[in-house]
């Protein structure tokens, strides 16, 4: 299974924001520079995270984005489900578009469904806080600060 860039970037944005001081507003430009990713794409990711209550967005010159919840209240499985547009691993998961001629006798679909559920169950056991213990969070903040200041 491969995540879309949208989901990958959603996790990255949350990691970045989680490594900052609580409530600190950060510009999407800053996050974009820290990761070396497209600001345009990042804005769409931040919109998704905002729509689902993971981040707060404040428009304007002194605005930016910050976490809307405490890191221990941001479940990685929930982020995955909200950010990933398509969890249909194979064509037959979508009855409307399925063209597989062996669907009625195939035993692969239930196995892949179980595997997908297991994948999500693992993510459901973790929160953003689990990725940001104090020591790791401080190291991330240093790495991000270096990335942002090293790039024009």
PDB file of C-alpha atoms in Angstrom:
ATOM      1  CA  UNK A   1       0.000   0.000   0.000  1.00  0.00           C
ATOM      2  CA  UNK A   2       1.335   3.413  -0.887  1.00  0.00           C
ATOM      3  CA  UNK A   3      -0.023   6.586   0.644  1.00  0.00           C
ATOM      4  CA  UNK A   4      -0.761   9.574  -1.536  1.00  0.00           C
ATOM      5  CA  UNK A   5       1.445  12.625  -1.178  1.00  0.00           C
ATOM      6  CA  UNK A   6      -1.551  14.375   0.366  1.00  0.00           C
ATOM      7  CA  UNK A   7      -1.558  11.953   3.307  1.00  0.00           C
ATOM      8  CA  UNK A   8       2.227  11.910   3.553  1.00  0.00           C
ATOM      9  CA  UNK A   9       2.264  15.707   3.727  1.00  0.00           C
ATOM     10  CA  UNK A  10      -0.580  15.721   6.259  1.00  0.00           C
ATOM     11  CA  UNK A  11       1.539  13.645   8.619  1.00  0.00           C
ATOM     12  CA  UNK A  12       4.557  15.882   7.946  1.00  0.00           C
ATOM     13  CA  UNK A  13       2.579  19.065   8.678  1.00  0.00           C
ATOM     14  CA  UNK A  14       1.371  17.608  11.976  1.00  0.00           C
ATOM     15  CA  UNK A  15       4.911  16.587  12.919  1.00  0.00           C
ATOM     16  CA  UNK A  16       6.173  20.061  12.123  1.00  0.00           C
ATOM     17  CA  UNK A  17       3.441  21.792  14.101  1.00  0.00           C
ATOM     18  CA  UNK A  18       3.832  19.339  16.970  1.00  0.00           C
ATOM     19  CA  UNK A  19       7.531  20.184  17.234  1.00  0.00           C
ATOM     20  CA  UNK A  20       6.716  23.883  17.757  1.00  0.00           C
ATOM     21  CA  UNK A  21       5.712  25.604  20.977  1.00  0.00           C
ATOM     22  CA  UNK A  22       2.019  24.997  21.790  1.00  0.00           C
ATOM     23  CA  UNK A  23      -0.210  27.493  19.971  1.00  0.00           C
ATOM     24  CA  UNK A  24       2.650  28.896  17.896  1.00  0.00           C
ATOM     25  CA  UNK A  25       1.397  30.034  14.491  1.00  0.00           C
ATOM     26  CA  UNK A  26       3.552  28.891  11.588  1.00  0.00           C
ATOM     27  CA  UNK A  27       3.255  29.953   7.966  1.00  0.00           C
ATOM     28  CA  UNK A  28       2.725  27.396   5.243  1.00  0.00           C
ATOM     29  CA  UNK A  29       5.736  28.973   3.546  1.00  0.00           C
ATOM     30  CA  UNK A  30       7.886  28.012   6.552  1.00  0.00           C
ATOM     31  CA  UNK A  31       6.654  24.418   6.489  1.00  0.00           C
ATOM     32  CA  UNK A  32       7.153  24.306   2.733  1.00  0.00           C
ATOM     33  CA  UNK A  33      10.770  25.447   3.085  1.00  0.00           C
ATOM     34  CA  UNK A  34      11.470  23.032   5.945  1.00  0.00           C
ATOM     35  CA  UNK A  35      10.400  20.045   3.868  1.00  0.00           C
ATOM     36  CA  UNK A  36      11.305  21.330   0.427  1.00  0.00           C
ATOM     37  CA  UNK A  37       7.796  20.697  -0.858  1.00  0.00           C
ATOM     38  CA  UNK A  38       5.378  22.720  -2.963  1.00  0.00           C
ATOM     39  CA  UNK A  39       3.613  25.440  -0.983  1.00  0.00           C
ATOM     40  CA  UNK A  40       0.623  25.184  -3.335  1.00  0.00           C
ATOM     41  CA  UNK A  41       0.172  21.496  -2.533  1.00  0.00           C
ATOM     42  CA  UNK A  42       0.800  22.147   1.150  1.00  0.00           C
ATOM     43  CA  UNK A  43      -2.012  24.714   1.291  1.00  0.00           C
ATOM     44  CA  UNK A  44      -4.466  22.044   0.117  1.00  0.00           C
ATOM     45  CA  UNK A  45      -3.180  19.641   2.773  1.00  0.00           C
ATOM     46  CA  UNK A  46      -3.565  22.284   5.482  1.00  0.00           C
ATOM     47  CA  UNK A  47      -7.129  22.915   4.270  1.00  0.00           C
ATOM     48  CA  UNK A  48      -7.915  19.220   4.703  1.00  0.00           C
ATOM     49  CA  UNK A  49      -6.408  19.180   8.189  1.00  0.00           C
ATOM     50  CA  UNK A  50      -8.357  22.330   9.078  1.00  0.00           C
ATOM     51  CA  UNK A  51     -11.648  20.936   7.743  1.00  0.00           C
ATOM     52  CA  UNK A  52     -11.287  17.908  10.000  1.00  0.00           C
ATOM     53  CA  UNK A  53     -10.259  19.837  13.109  1.00  0.00           C
ATOM     54  CA  UNK A  54      -6.612  18.818  13.340  1.00  0.00           C
ATOM     55  CA  UNK A  55      -5.253  22.343  12.819  1.00  0.00           C
ATOM     56  CA  UNK A  56      -6.435  25.914  13.160  1.00  0.00           C
ATOM     57  CA  UNK A  57      -5.796  28.357  10.345  1.00  0.00           C
ATOM     58  CA  UNK A  58      -5.705  32.114  10.829  1.00  0.00           C
ATOM     59  CA  UNK A  59      -5.612  34.224   7.678  1.00  0.00           C
ATOM     60  CA  UNK A  60      -3.656  37.420   7.307  1.00  0.00           C
ATOM     61  CA  UNK A  61      -0.206  38.776   7.796  1.00  0.00           C
ATOM     62  CA  UNK A  62       0.208  37.624  11.399  1.00  0.00           C
ATOM     63  CA  UNK A  63      -1.764  34.426  10.809  1.00  0.00           C
ATOM     64  CA  UNK A  64      -0.637  30.935  10.085  1.00  0.00           C
ATOM     65  CA  UNK A  65      -1.434  27.429  11.168  1.00  0.00           C
ATOM     66  CA  UNK A  66      -1.149  25.637  14.508  1.00  0.00           C
ATOM     67  CA  UNK A  67      -2.429  22.423  16.048  1.00  0.00           C
ATOM     68  CA  UNK A  68      -6.122  22.560  16.981  1.00  0.00           C
ATOM     69  CA  UNK A  69      -5.785  19.676  19.434  1.00  0.00           C
ATOM     70  CA  UNK A  70      -3.208  18.463  21.855  1.00  0.00           C
ATOM     71  CA  UNK A  71      -0.860  15.962  20.189  1.00  0.00           C
ATOM     72  CA  UNK A  72      -2.229  13.132  22.340  1.00  0.00           C
ATOM     73  CA  UNK A  73      -5.691  13.852  20.880  1.00  0.00           C
ATOM     74  CA  UNK A  74      -4.577  13.422  17.253  1.00  0.00           C
ATOM     75  CA  UNK A  75      -4.971   9.753  16.307  1.00  0.00           C
ATOM     76  CA  UNK A  76      -2.826   8.711  13.352  1.00  0.00           C
ATOM     77  CA  UNK A  77      -5.516   6.356  12.075  1.00  0.00           C
ATOM     78  CA  UNK A  78      -8.055   9.180  12.048  1.00  0.00           C
ATOM     79  CA  UNK A  79      -5.648  11.418  10.139  1.00  0.00           C
ATOM     80  CA  UNK A  80      -5.097   8.633   7.626  1.00  0.00           C
ATOM     81  CA  UNK A  81      -8.827   8.083   7.098  1.00  0.00           C
ATOM     82  CA  UNK A  82      -9.479  11.817   6.627  1.00  0.00           C
ATOM     83  CA  UNK A  83      -6.475  12.605   4.425  1.00  0.00           C
ATOM     84  CA  UNK A  84      -6.365   9.513   2.233  1.00  0.00           C
ATOM     85  CA  UNK A  85      -9.010   9.912  -0.440  1.00  0.00           C
ATOM     86  CA  UNK A  86      -9.010   6.283  -1.494  1.00  0.00           C
ATOM     87  CA  UNK A  87      -8.442   3.326   0.795  1.00  0.00           C
ATOM     88  CA  UNK A  88      -9.610   0.946  -1.910  1.00  0.00           C
ATOM     89  CA  UNK A  89      -6.488  -1.127  -2.341  1.00  0.00           C
ATOM     90  CA  UNK A  90      -7.717  -2.952  -5.444  1.00  0.00           C
ATOM     91  CA  UNK A  91     -10.373  -2.303  -8.058  1.00  0.00           C
ATOM     92  CA  UNK A  92     -12.904  -4.761  -6.619  1.00  0.00           C
ATOM     93  CA  UNK A  93     -13.208  -2.703  -3.412  1.00  0.00           C
ATOM     94  CA  UNK A  94     -15.381  -0.294  -5.413  1.00  0.00           C
ATOM     95  CA  UNK A  95     -18.527  -2.090  -6.605  1.00  0.00           C
ATOM     96  CA  UNK A  96     -19.417   0.756  -8.966  1.00  0.00           C
ATOM     97  CA  UNK A  97     -16.192   0.626 -10.982  1.00  0.00           C
ATOM     98  CA  UNK A  98     -15.216  -3.020 -10.566  1.00  0.00           C
ATOM     99  CA  UNK A  99     -14.634  -4.893 -13.824  1.00  0.00           C
ATOM    100  CA  UNK A 100     -12.920  -7.977 -12.418  1.00  0.00           C
ATOM    101  CA  UNK A 101     -14.593 -11.073 -13.881  1.00  0.00           C
ATOM    102  CA  UNK A 102     -13.729 -13.364 -10.958  1.00  0.00           C
ATOM    103  CA  UNK A 103     -15.144 -11.240  -8.144  1.00  0.00           C
ATOM    104  CA  UNK A 104     -17.837 -13.787  -7.273  1.00  0.00           C
ATOM    105  CA  UNK A 105     -15.333 -16.558  -6.560  1.00  0.00           C
ATOM    106  CA  UNK A 106     -12.177 -14.620  -5.654  1.00  0.00           C
ATOM    107  CA  UNK A 107     -10.778 -15.067  -2.165  1.00  0.00           C
ATOM    108  CA  UNK A 108      -8.259 -12.227  -2.413  1.00  0.00           C
ATOM    109  CA  UNK A 109     -10.646  -9.356  -1.625  1.00  0.00           C
ATOM    110  CA  UNK A 110     -11.416 -10.444   1.974  1.00  0.00           C
ATOM    111  CA  UNK A 111      -7.714 -10.990   2.658  1.00  0.00           C
ATOM    112  CA  UNK A 112      -6.811  -7.526   1.366  1.00  0.00           C
ATOM    113  CA  UNK A 113      -9.708  -6.030   3.304  1.00  0.00           C
ATOM    114  CA  UNK A 114      -8.452  -7.664   6.494  1.00  0.00           C
ATOM    115  CA  UNK A 115      -4.918  -6.413   5.790  1.00  0.00           C
ATOM    116  CA  UNK A 116      -6.175  -2.851   5.264  1.00  0.00           C
ATOM    117  CA  UNK A 117      -8.115  -2.993   8.523  1.00  0.00           C
ATOM    118  CA  UNK A 118      -5.026  -4.311  10.324  1.00  0.00           C
ATOM    119  CA  UNK A 119      -2.953  -1.450   8.880  1.00  0.00           C
ATOM    120  CA  UNK A 120      -5.488   1.093  10.155  1.00  0.00           C
ATOM    121  CA  UNK A 121      -5.750  -0.681  13.518  1.00  0.00           C
ATOM    122  CA  UNK A 122      -2.012  -0.206  14.062  1.00  0.00           C
ATOM    123  CA  UNK A 123      -2.286   3.507  13.228  1.00  0.00           C
ATOM    124  CA  UNK A 124      -5.265   3.756  15.599  1.00  0.00           C
ATOM    125  CA  UNK A 125      -2.991   2.734  18.475  1.00  0.00           C
ATOM    126  CA  UNK A 126      -0.777   5.796  18.047  1.00  0.00           C
ATOM    127  CA  UNK A 127      -1.161   9.531  18.411  1.00  0.00           C
ATOM    128  CA  UNK A 128       0.946  12.446  17.311  1.00  0.00           C
ATOM    129  CA  UNK A 129       2.246  12.615  20.879  1.00  0.00           C
ATOM    130  CA  UNK A 130       3.746   9.138  20.470  1.00  0.00           C
ATOM    131  CA  UNK A 131       5.884  10.525  17.646  1.00  0.00           C
ATOM    132  CA  UNK A 132       6.861  13.659  19.555  1.00  0.00           C
ATOM    133  CA  UNK A 133       8.316  12.689  22.894  1.00  0.00           C
ATOM    134  CA  UNK A 134      10.238  15.608  24.422  1.00  0.00           C
ATOM    135  CA  UNK A 135      13.679  14.573  23.210  1.00  0.00           C
ATOM    136  CA  UNK A 136      12.564  13.713  19.669  1.00  0.00           C
ATOM    137  CA  UNK A 137      10.364  16.828  19.457  1.00  0.00           C
ATOM    138  CA  UNK A 138      13.313  19.030  20.409  1.00  0.00           C
ATOM    139  CA  UNK A 139      15.521  17.342  17.787  1.00  0.00           C
ATOM    140  CA  UNK A 140      12.835  17.778  15.119  1.00  0.00           C
ATOM    141  CA  UNK A 141      12.527  21.466  15.968  1.00  0.00           C
ATOM    142  CA  UNK A 142      16.305  21.890  15.503  1.00  0.00           C
ATOM    143  CA  UNK A 143      16.294  20.064  12.167  1.00  0.00           C
ATOM    144  CA  UNK A 144      13.343  22.135  10.942  1.00  0.00           C
ATOM    145  CA  UNK A 145      14.938  25.382  12.099  1.00  0.00           C
ATOM    146  CA  UNK A 146      18.109  24.531  10.175  1.00  0.00           C
ATOM    147  CA  UNK A 147      16.110  23.697   7.050  1.00  0.00           C
ATOM    148  CA  UNK A 148      14.142  26.919   7.163  1.00  0.00           C
ATOM    149  CA  UNK A 149      17.161  29.165   7.728  1.00  0.00           C
ATOM    150  CA  UNK A 150      19.380  27.378   5.181  1.00  0.00           C
ATOM    151  CA  UNK A 151      16.941  27.973   2.300  1.00  0.00           C
ATOM    152  CA  UNK A 152      16.222  31.343   0.687  1.00  0.00           C
TER     153      UNK A 152
END
